[in-house]
mmCIF file of C-alpha atoms in Angstrom:
data_model
loop_
_atom_site.group_PDB
_atom_site.id
_atom_site.type_symbol
_atom_site.label_atom_id
_atom_site.label_comp_id
_atom_site.label_asym_id
_atom_site.label_seq_id
_atom_site.Cartn_x
_atom_site.Cartn_y
_atom_site.Cartn_z
ATOM 1 C CA UNK A 1 -3.580 11.712 28.944
ATOM 2 C CA UNK A 2 -1.293 14.446 29.966
ATOM 3 C CA UNK A 3 1.349 15.889 27.523
ATOM 4 C CA UNK A 4 4.195 14.169 29.436
ATOM 5 C CA UNK A 5 2.435 10.950 29.635
ATOM 6 C CA UNK A 6 1.665 11.062 25.965
ATOM 7 C CA UNK A 7 5.211 11.697 25.098
ATOM 8 C CA UNK A 8 6.294 8.901 27.350
ATOM 9 C CA UNK A 9 3.835 6.540 25.461
ATOM 10 C CA UNK A 10 5.026 7.699 22.308
ATOM 11 C CA UNK A 11 8.410 7.080 23.037
ATOM 12 C CA UNK A 12 7.390 3.560 24.333
ATOM 13 C CA UNK A 13 5.618 2.748 20.905
ATOM 14 C CA UNK A 14 8.445 4.266 19.107
ATOM 15 C CA UNK A 15 10.887 1.859 20.698
ATOM 16 C CA UNK A 16 8.633 -0.812 19.992
ATOM 17 C CA UNK A 17 8.663 0.260 16.294
ATOM 18 C CA UNK A 18 12.206 0.534 16.082
ATOM 19 C CA UNK A 19 12.787 -2.858 17.426
ATOM 20 C CA UNK A 20 10.361 -4.375 15.037
ATOM 21 C CA UNK A 21 12.030 -2.851 12.284
ATOM 22 C CA UNK A 22 15.201 -3.741 13.261
ATOM 23 C CA UNK A 23 14.249 -7.505 13.249
ATOM 24 C CA UNK A 24 12.175 -7.176 10.009
ATOM 25 C CA UNK A 25 14.689 -5.218 7.836
ATOM 26 C CA UNK A 26 18.361 -6.075 7.392
ATOM 27 C CA UNK A 27 19.817 -2.368 6.799
ATOM 28 C CA UNK A 28 18.621 -1.290 10.450
ATOM 29 C CA UNK A 29 20.635 -2.611 13.350
ATOM 30 C CA UNK A 30 20.660 -1.997 17.157
ATOM 31 C CA UNK A 31 23.368 -3.348 19.247
ATOM 32 C CA UNK A 32 21.425 -3.550 22.547
ATOM 33 C CA UNK A 33 18.528 -2.252 24.593
ATOM 34 C CA UNK A 34 20.013 0.714 25.875
ATOM 35 C CA UNK A 35 20.637 2.330 22.445
ATOM 36 C CA UNK A 36 17.143 1.071 21.392
ATOM 37 C CA UNK A 37 15.514 2.701 24.387
ATOM 38 C CA UNK A 38 17.370 6.171 23.706
ATOM 39 C CA UNK A 39 16.389 5.821 20.087
ATOM 40 C CA UNK A 40 12.864 5.668 20.973
ATOM 41 C CA UNK A 41 13.243 8.969 23.065
ATOM 42 C CA UNK A 42 15.236 10.942 20.540
ATOM 43 C CA UNK A 43 12.984 9.816 17.791
ATOM 44 C CA UNK A 44 9.871 11.052 19.745
ATOM 45 C CA UNK A 45 11.690 14.205 20.467
ATOM 46 C CA UNK A 46 12.423 14.972 16.807
ATOM 47 C CA UNK A 47 8.905 13.833 15.870
ATOM 48 C CA UNK A 48 7.384 16.236 18.378
ATOM 49 C CA UNK A 49 9.601 19.334 17.584
ATOM 50 C CA UNK A 50 11.228 18.629 14.068
ATOM 51 C CA UNK A 51 8.540 17.193 12.184
ATOM 52 C CA UNK A 52 5.906 19.998 12.241
ATOM 53 C CA UNK A 53 8.618 22.210 10.852
ATOM 54 C CA UNK A 54 9.632 20.083 8.217
ATOM 55 C CA UNK A 55 6.233 19.473 7.157
ATOM 56 C CA UNK A 56 5.542 23.298 6.966
ATOM 57 C CA UNK A 57 8.734 23.861 5.039
ATOM 58 C CA UNK A 58 7.740 20.958 2.471
ATOM 59 C CA UNK A 59 4.078 21.659 2.313
ATOM 60 C CA UNK A 60 4.198 22.226 -1.457
ATOM 61 C CA UNK A 61 5.689 18.821 -2.119
ATOM 62 C CA UNK A 62 3.499 17.032 0.508
ATOM 63 C CA UNK A 63 0.467 18.272 -1.697
ATOM 64 C CA UNK A 64 1.975 17.452 -4.782
ATOM 65 C CA UNK A 65 3.344 13.969 -3.588
ATOM 66 C CA UNK A 66 -0.335 13.011 -1.776
ATOM 67 C CA UNK A 67 1.278 12.557 1.497
ATOM 68 C CA UNK A 68 4.135 10.345 0.274
ATOM 69 C CA UNK A 69 6.512 13.187 1.672
ATOM 70 C CA UNK A 70 5.419 12.644 5.060
ATOM 71 C CA UNK A 71 7.013 9.071 4.967
ATOM 72 C CA UNK A 72 10.128 10.616 3.347
ATOM 73 C CA UNK A 73 10.324 13.147 6.574
ATOM 74 C CA UNK A 74 9.814 10.382 8.873
ATOM 75 C CA UNK A 75 12.534 8.354 6.980
ATOM 76 C CA UNK A 76 14.891 11.344 7.300
ATOM 77 C CA UNK A 77 13.966 11.614 11.230
ATOM 78 C CA UNK A 78 14.832 7.965 11.640
ATOM 79 C CA UNK A 79 18.144 8.221 9.923
ATOM 80 C CA UNK A 80 19.009 11.471 11.835
ATOM 81 C CA UNK A 81 18.325 9.530 14.931
ATOM 82 C CA UNK A 82 20.555 6.555 14.012
ATOM 83 C CA UNK A 83 23.377 9.356 12.920
ATOM 84 C CA UNK A 84 22.836 11.207 16.111
ATOM 85 C CA UNK A 85 23.156 7.792 18.243
ATOM 86 C CA UNK A 86 25.858 5.285 18.460
ATOM 87 C CA UNK A 87 24.656 1.539 18.843
ATOM 88 C CA UNK A 88 21.857 2.099 16.145
ATOM 89 C CA UNK A 89 22.638 1.780 12.355
ATOM 90 C CA UNK A 90 20.368 2.598 9.570
ATOM 91 C CA UNK A 91 22.189 1.735 6.339
ATOM 92 C CA UNK A 92 20.508 3.879 3.715
ATOM 93 C CA UNK A 93 17.585 5.580 2.245
ATOM 94 C CA UNK A 94 15.639 2.570 1.614
ATOM 95 C CA UNK A 95 16.071 0.697 5.005
ATOM 96 C CA UNK A 96 15.121 4.243 6.366
ATOM 97 C CA UNK A 97 12.138 4.386 4.375
ATOM 98 C CA UNK A 98 10.795 0.989 4.964
ATOM 99 C CA UNK A 99 11.529 1.259 8.844
ATOM 100 C CA UNK A 100 9.541 4.417 8.892
ATOM 101 C CA UNK A 101 6.790 2.301 7.178
ATOM 102 C CA UNK A 102 6.810 -0.086 9.819
ATOM 103 C CA UNK A 103 7.073 2.511 12.642
ATOM 104 C CA UNK A 104 4.344 4.451 11.282
ATOM 105 C CA UNK A 105 2.063 1.197 10.981
ATOM 106 C CA UNK A 106 2.949 0.247 14.671
ATOM 107 C CA UNK A 107 2.104 3.730 15.690
ATOM 108 C CA UNK A 108 -1.161 3.315 13.969
ATOM 109 C CA UNK A 109 -1.990 0.009 15.505
ATOM 110 C CA UNK A 110 -1.349 1.436 19.032
ATOM 111 C CA UNK A 111 -3.261 4.414 18.256
ATOM 112 C CA UNK A 112 -6.249 2.443 17.137
ATOM 113 C CA UNK A 113 -6.285 0.224 20.243
ATOM 114 C CA UNK A 114 -5.286 3.090 22.648
ATOM 115 C CA UNK A 115 -7.855 4.672 25.233
ATOM 116 C CA UNK A 116 -7.249 7.947 23.297
ATOM 117 C CA UNK A 117 -8.712 6.387 20.039
ATOM 118 C CA UNK A 118 -11.822 8.282 18.660
ATOM 119 C CA UNK A 119 -12.865 4.932 16.835
ATOM 120 C CA UNK A 120 -16.070 3.635 18.355
ATOM 121 C CA UNK A 121 -17.842 0.437 17.550
ATOM 122 C CA UNK A 122 -21.509 0.165 17.935
ATOM 123 C CA UNK A 123 -23.648 -3.223 18.148
ATOM 124 C CA UNK A 124 -27.006 -3.677 16.882
ATOM 125 C CA UNK A 125 -28.888 -6.582 18.218
ATOM 126 C CA UNK A 126 -31.157 -8.018 15.637
ATOM 127 C CA UNK A 127 -34.713 -8.700 16.008
ATOM 128 C CA UNK A 128 -37.858 -6.747 16.381
ATOM 129 C CA UNK A 129 -37.399 -3.223 17.634
ATOM 130 C CA UNK A 130 -40.843 -2.664 19.187
#
């Protein structure tokens, strides 16, 4: 997949993740599809450009927290996306935290079943191998 296609794919997956998070979590609300679409794009851009910088700056915390800081960074980026846009609202840290967990889970599912997945399943037919 080319980088532009991958970013578009990632934006669509984030759009689906934000939509599902807004349905499940009462602290996340989206007014209509247009803010949801823009939020998917903005969150993707934040994850592409800001997340590596934030991860590097908080590397000691990442190591000490055994990766929990990664979800906190994703929570911050979700809250930053909501603050950046009108039409989407994340009420607080815990709503952003659980929303980031749901979005990360949706991303993981899409990555697992995508054509870029490195997971391969081999079947062994039982019986004699003569």
